[in-house]
C-alpha cells in the first residue's frame, strides 16, 4: 500500500468522490468537463480529503457503459492534473485499459466495483504496478444488478458477501497482488435491497475478520433515500447527508479504514466531533 495510505490516522480515511460523468446519480454531470472535475477535486482536497476517487463510468442502477475511449478521455486528464497537484488519486474503474492509463497518469489506487469480475485483466495491471486495489462486492453490471439481490442462504447477506469477497481475495492474490495492497468494500446498494445494506452496516465485524482494510461507501445512496421516504417518495439525493453522517460515525467507531463520500467537509467535521468526544483535545490530524 502507498505509505501515506498505511499510516494510522485514528479515524477513517476520507475518500472524496470526483465523478467525471454526464449521468452520475449523485451530481447529474455537474463535473463532467475535465476542468470542472479538476477544480472540484482541488476543492475537496482543501476540505480535507485524504484521497480522491476519480471515475468516468456511472454505476447507478440501470446505467449503460461508456466506450473504453470515452472513459479514458474523461478520467486520464483529470487524474494527471490532480496527481501533479499533490493529491493521492484513486481511479474508479472496472477496465484494465483505464486502470493502466490511470496508474501511468499518477493514480496510486484502483477502485474496482466489480472486484475483478468484470475484467480479470485489471488484476494483472494492479499487480504489475504494485498499486493498491479496492475490491468491492459485486454480482452484475448496473443494468441488471437488481436481479441478483437475493441472499437466501445460511447467514443471509453478511455470510454471502464475506464468502464472495474471500473468493475475490483468492483470485487477487493469485494474480500477484500482495495482501497489504488489498482493501475490501461491502458494496452497499450494489445488487442489494435497502435491508441488505443496513444488515451489512450493522454487522461489519465478519467483513473485517477477512483481514483486510475496509472501505465503506454509503454517501447519497438509495437505501438512505428509502429510509427517509415520505408521501412524496424517497428523499432526494441532495437531502440525505444527515443520515449519511450517522453512518460515517458508526463505521468510524467500528474501525473501518476509509469512507467514500461526496461531501468531504461534512464528513471531516463529523469525524472531528467524534474525536473531540473521545479525547480532551483533538489532534491537528483529527481537525478538518
PDB file of N, CA, C and O in Angstrom, residues 24-52:
ATOM      1  N   UNK A  24     -24.114  10.780 -13.642  1.00  0.00           N
ATOM      2  CA  UNK A  24     -23.962  10.335 -12.267  1.00  0.00           C
ATOM      3  C   UNK A  24     -25.262  10.513 -11.497  1.00  0.00           C
ATOM      4  O   UNK A  24     -25.948  11.519 -11.647  1.00  0.00           O
ATOM      5  N   UNK A  25     -25.587   9.540 -10.631  1.00  0.00           N
ATOM      6  CA  UNK A  25     -26.805   9.664  -9.818  1.00  0.00           C
ATOM      7  C   UNK A  25     -26.669  10.781  -8.798  1.00  0.00           C
ATOM      8  O   UNK A  25     -27.666  11.368  -8.379  1.00  0.00           O
ATOM      9  N   UNK A  26     -25.442  11.090  -8.388  1.00  0.00           N
ATOM     10  CA  UNK A  26     -25.252  11.994  -7.253  1.00  0.00           C
ATOM     11  C   UNK A  26     -25.131  13.457  -7.637  1.00  0.00           C
ATOM     12  O   UNK A  26     -25.463  14.336  -6.849  1.00  0.00           O
ATOM     13  N   UNK A  27     -24.629  13.746  -8.836  1.00  0.00           N
ATOM     14  CA  UNK A  27     -24.452  15.155  -9.205  1.00  0.00           C
ATOM     15  C   UNK A  27     -24.919  15.476 -10.620  1.00  0.00           C
ATOM     16  O   UNK A  27     -24.756  16.602 -11.083  1.00  0.00           O
ATOM     17  N   UNK A  28     -25.462  14.476 -11.322  1.00  0.00           N
ATOM     18  CA  UNK A  28     -26.088  14.726 -12.614  1.00  0.00           C
ATOM     19  C   UNK A  28     -25.190  15.332 -13.668  1.00  0.00           C
ATOM     20  O   UNK A  28     -25.648  16.094 -14.516  1.00  0.00           O
ATOM     21  N   UNK A  29     -23.907  15.030 -13.632  1.00  0.00           N
ATOM     22  CA  UNK A  29     -22.993  15.531 -14.653  1.00  0.00           C
ATOM     23  C   UNK A  29     -22.439  16.911 -14.373  1.00  0.00           C
ATOM     24  O   UNK A  29     -21.866  17.545 -15.256  1.00  0.00           O
ATOM     25  N   UNK A  30     -22.553  17.361 -13.153  1.00  0.00           N
ATOM     26  CA  UNK A  30     -22.094  18.716 -12.804  1.00  0.00           C
ATOM     27  C   UNK A  30     -20.604  18.909 -13.066  1.00  0.00           C
ATOM     28  O   UNK A  30     -20.155  20.012 -13.358  1.00  0.00           O
ATOM     29  N   UNK A  31     -19.824  17.822 -12.945  1.00  0.00           N
ATOM     30  CA  UNK A  31     -18.378  17.924 -13.120  1.00  0.00           C
ATOM     31  C   UNK A  31     -17.897  17.088 -14.306  1.00  0.00           C
ATOM     32  O   UNK A  31     -16.790  16.560 -14.302  1.00  0.00           O
ATOM     33  N   UNK A  32     -18.735  16.980 -15.320  1.00  0.00           N
ATOM     34  CA  UNK A  32     -18.388  16.143 -16.467  1.00  0.00           C
ATOM     35  C   UNK A  32     -17.229  16.713 -17.275  1.00  0.00           C
ATOM     36  O   UNK A  32     -16.452  15.963 -17.865  1.00  0.00           O
ATOM     37  N   UNK A  33     -17.086  18.024 -17.333  1.00  0.00           N
ATOM     38  CA  UNK A  33     -15.970  18.635 -18.048  1.00  0.00           C
ATOM     39  C   UNK A  33     -14.705  18.472 -17.220  1.00  0.00           C
ATOM     40  O   UNK A  33     -14.710  18.714 -16.009  1.00  0.00           O
ATOM     41  N   UNK A  34     -13.591  18.059 -17.834  1.00  0.00           N
ATOM     42  CA  UNK A  34     -12.348  17.837 -17.072  1.00  0.00           C
ATOM     43  C   UNK A  34     -11.935  19.013 -16.208  1.00  0.00           C
ATOM     44  O   UNK A  34     -11.527  18.835 -15.054  1.00  0.00           O
ATOM     45  N   UNK A  35     -12.041  20.229 -16.726  1.00  0.00           N
ATOM     46  CA  UNK A  35     -11.630  21.396 -15.944  1.00  0.00           C
ATOM     47  C   UNK A  35     -12.484  21.537 -14.688  1.00  0.00           C
ATOM     48  O   UNK A  35     -11.983  21.871 -13.602  1.00  0.00           O
ATOM     49  N   UNK A  36     -13.786  21.269 -14.821  1.00  0.00           N
ATOM     50  CA  UNK A  36     -14.673  21.349 -13.664  1.00  0.00           C
ATOM     51  C   UNK A  36     -14.352  20.246 -12.657  1.00  0.00           C
ATOM     52  O   UNK A  36     -14.408  20.457 -11.440  1.00  0.00           O
ATOM     53  N   UNK A  37     -14.023  19.065 -13.166  1.00  0.00           N
ATOM     54  CA  UNK A  37     -13.691  17.946 -12.286  1.00  0.00           C
ATOM     55  C   UNK A  37     -12.401  18.219 -11.517  1.00  0.00           C
ATOM     56  O   UNK A  37     -12.306  17.928 -10.319  1.00  0.00           O
ATOM     57  N   UNK A  38     -11.415  18.791 -12.187  1.00  0.00           N
ATOM     58  CA  UNK A  38     -10.155  19.131 -11.510  1.00  0.00           C
ATOM     59  C   UNK A  38     -10.403  20.167 -10.422  1.00  0.00           C
ATOM     60  O   UNK A  38      -9.924  20.039  -9.289  1.00  0.00           O
ATOM     61  N   UNK A  39     -11.159  21.205 -10.751  1.00  0.00           N
ATOM     62  CA  UNK A  39     -11.468  22.245  -9.760  1.00  0.00           C
ATOM     63  C   UNK A  39     -12.207  21.649  -8.565  1.00  0.00           C
ATOM     64  O   UNK A  39     -11.933  22.007  -7.407  1.00  0.00           O
ATOM     65  N   UNK A  40     -13.138  20.743  -8.836  1.00  0.00           N
ATOM     66  CA  UNK A  40     -13.877  20.096  -7.753  1.00  0.00           C
ATOM     67  C   UNK A  40     -12.941  19.253  -6.892  1.00  0.00           C
ATOM     68  O   UNK A  40     -13.019  19.284  -5.650  1.00  0.00           O
ATOM     69  N   UNK A  41     -12.050  18.507  -7.531  1.00  0.00           N
ATOM     70  CA  UNK A  41     -11.097  17.694  -6.775  1.00  0.00           C
ATOM     71  C   UNK A  41     -10.213  18.542  -5.880  1.00  0.00           C
ATOM     72  O   UNK A  41      -9.973  18.196  -4.711  1.00  0.00           O
ATOM     73  N   UNK A  42      -9.727  19.658  -6.390  1.00  0.00           N
ATOM     74  CA  UNK A  42      -8.892  20.550  -5.584  1.00  0.00           C
ATOM     75  C   UNK A  42      -9.677  21.127  -4.412  1.00  0.00           C
ATOM     76  O   UNK A  42      -9.139  21.298  -3.307  1.00  0.00           O
ATOM     77  N   UNK A  43     -10.958  21.409  -4.655  1.00  0.00           N
ATOM     78  CA  UNK A  43     -11.800  21.904  -3.569  1.00  0.00           C
ATOM     79  C   UNK A  43     -11.975  20.843  -2.481  1.00  0.00           C
ATOM     80  O   UNK A  43     -11.926  21.146  -1.278  1.00  0.00           O
ATOM     81  N   UNK A  44     -12.155  19.591  -2.884  1.00  0.00           N
ATOM     82  CA  UNK A  44     -12.286  18.510  -1.914  1.00  0.00           C
ATOM     83  C   UNK A  44     -11.000  18.329  -1.107  1.00  0.00           C
ATOM     84  O   UNK A  44     -11.044  18.033   0.096  1.00  0.00           O
ATOM     85  N   UNK A  45      -9.861  18.519  -1.760  1.00  0.00           N
ATOM     86  CA  UNK A  45      -8.597  18.461  -1.028  1.00  0.00           C
ATOM     87  C   UNK A  45      -8.538  19.542   0.040  1.00  0.00           C
ATOM     88  O   UNK A  45      -8.118  19.297   1.181  1.00  0.00           O
ATOM     89  N   UNK A  46      -8.937  20.732  -0.314  1.00  0.00           N
ATOM     90  CA  UNK A  46      -8.937  21.835   0.648  1.00  0.00           C
ATOM     91  C   UNK A  46      -9.872  21.555   1.821  1.00  0.00           C
ATOM     92  O   UNK A  46      -9.626  21.996   2.947  1.00  0.00           O
ATOM     93  N   UNK A  47     -10.931  20.806   1.558  1.00  0.00           N
ATOM     94  CA  UNK A  47     -11.896  20.487   2.607  1.00  0.00           C
ATOM     95  C   UNK A  47     -11.427  19.336   3.501  1.00  0.00           C
ATOM     96  O   UNK A  47     -12.065  19.050   4.515  1.00  0.00           O
ATOM     97  N   UNK A  48     -10.316  18.689   3.123  1.00  0.00           N
ATOM     98  CA  UNK A  48      -9.762  17.651   3.987  1.00  0.00           C
ATOM     99  C   UNK A  48      -9.790  16.240   3.445  1.00  0.00           C
ATOM    100  O   UNK A  48      -9.569  15.291   4.202  1.00  0.00           O
ATOM    101  N   UNK A  49     -10.029  16.059   2.148  1.00  0.00           N
ATOM    102  CA  UNK A  49      -9.982  14.713   1.576  1.00  0.00           C
ATOM    103  C   UNK A  49      -8.574  14.138   1.694  1.00  0.00           C
ATOM    104  O   UNK A  49      -7.588  14.828   1.433  1.00  0.00           O
ATOM    105  N   UNK A  50      -8.487  12.871   2.083  1.00  0.00           N
ATOM    106  CA  UNK A  50      -7.199  12.194   2.156  1.00  0.00           C
ATOM    107  C   UNK A  50      -6.789  11.612   0.812  1.00  0.00           C
ATOM    108  O   UNK A  50      -5.601  11.447   0.553  1.00  0.00           O
ATOM    109  N   UNK A  51      -7.757  11.282  -0.010  1.00  0.00           N
ATOM    110  CA  UNK A  51      -7.513  10.844  -1.380  1.00  0.00           C
ATOM    111  C   UNK A  51      -8.759  11.126  -2.199  1.00  0.00           C
ATOM    112  O   UNK A  51      -9.843  11.335  -1.639  1.00  0.00           O
ATOM    113  N   UNK A  52      -8.579  11.148  -3.515  1.00  0.00           N
ATOM    114  CA  UNK A  52      -9.666  11.471  -4.436  1.00  0.00           C
ATOM    115  C   UNK A  52      -9.930  10.281  -5.335  1.00  0.00           C
ATOM    116  O   UNK A  52      -8.996   9.687  -5.888  1.00  0.00           O
TER     117      UNK A  52
END
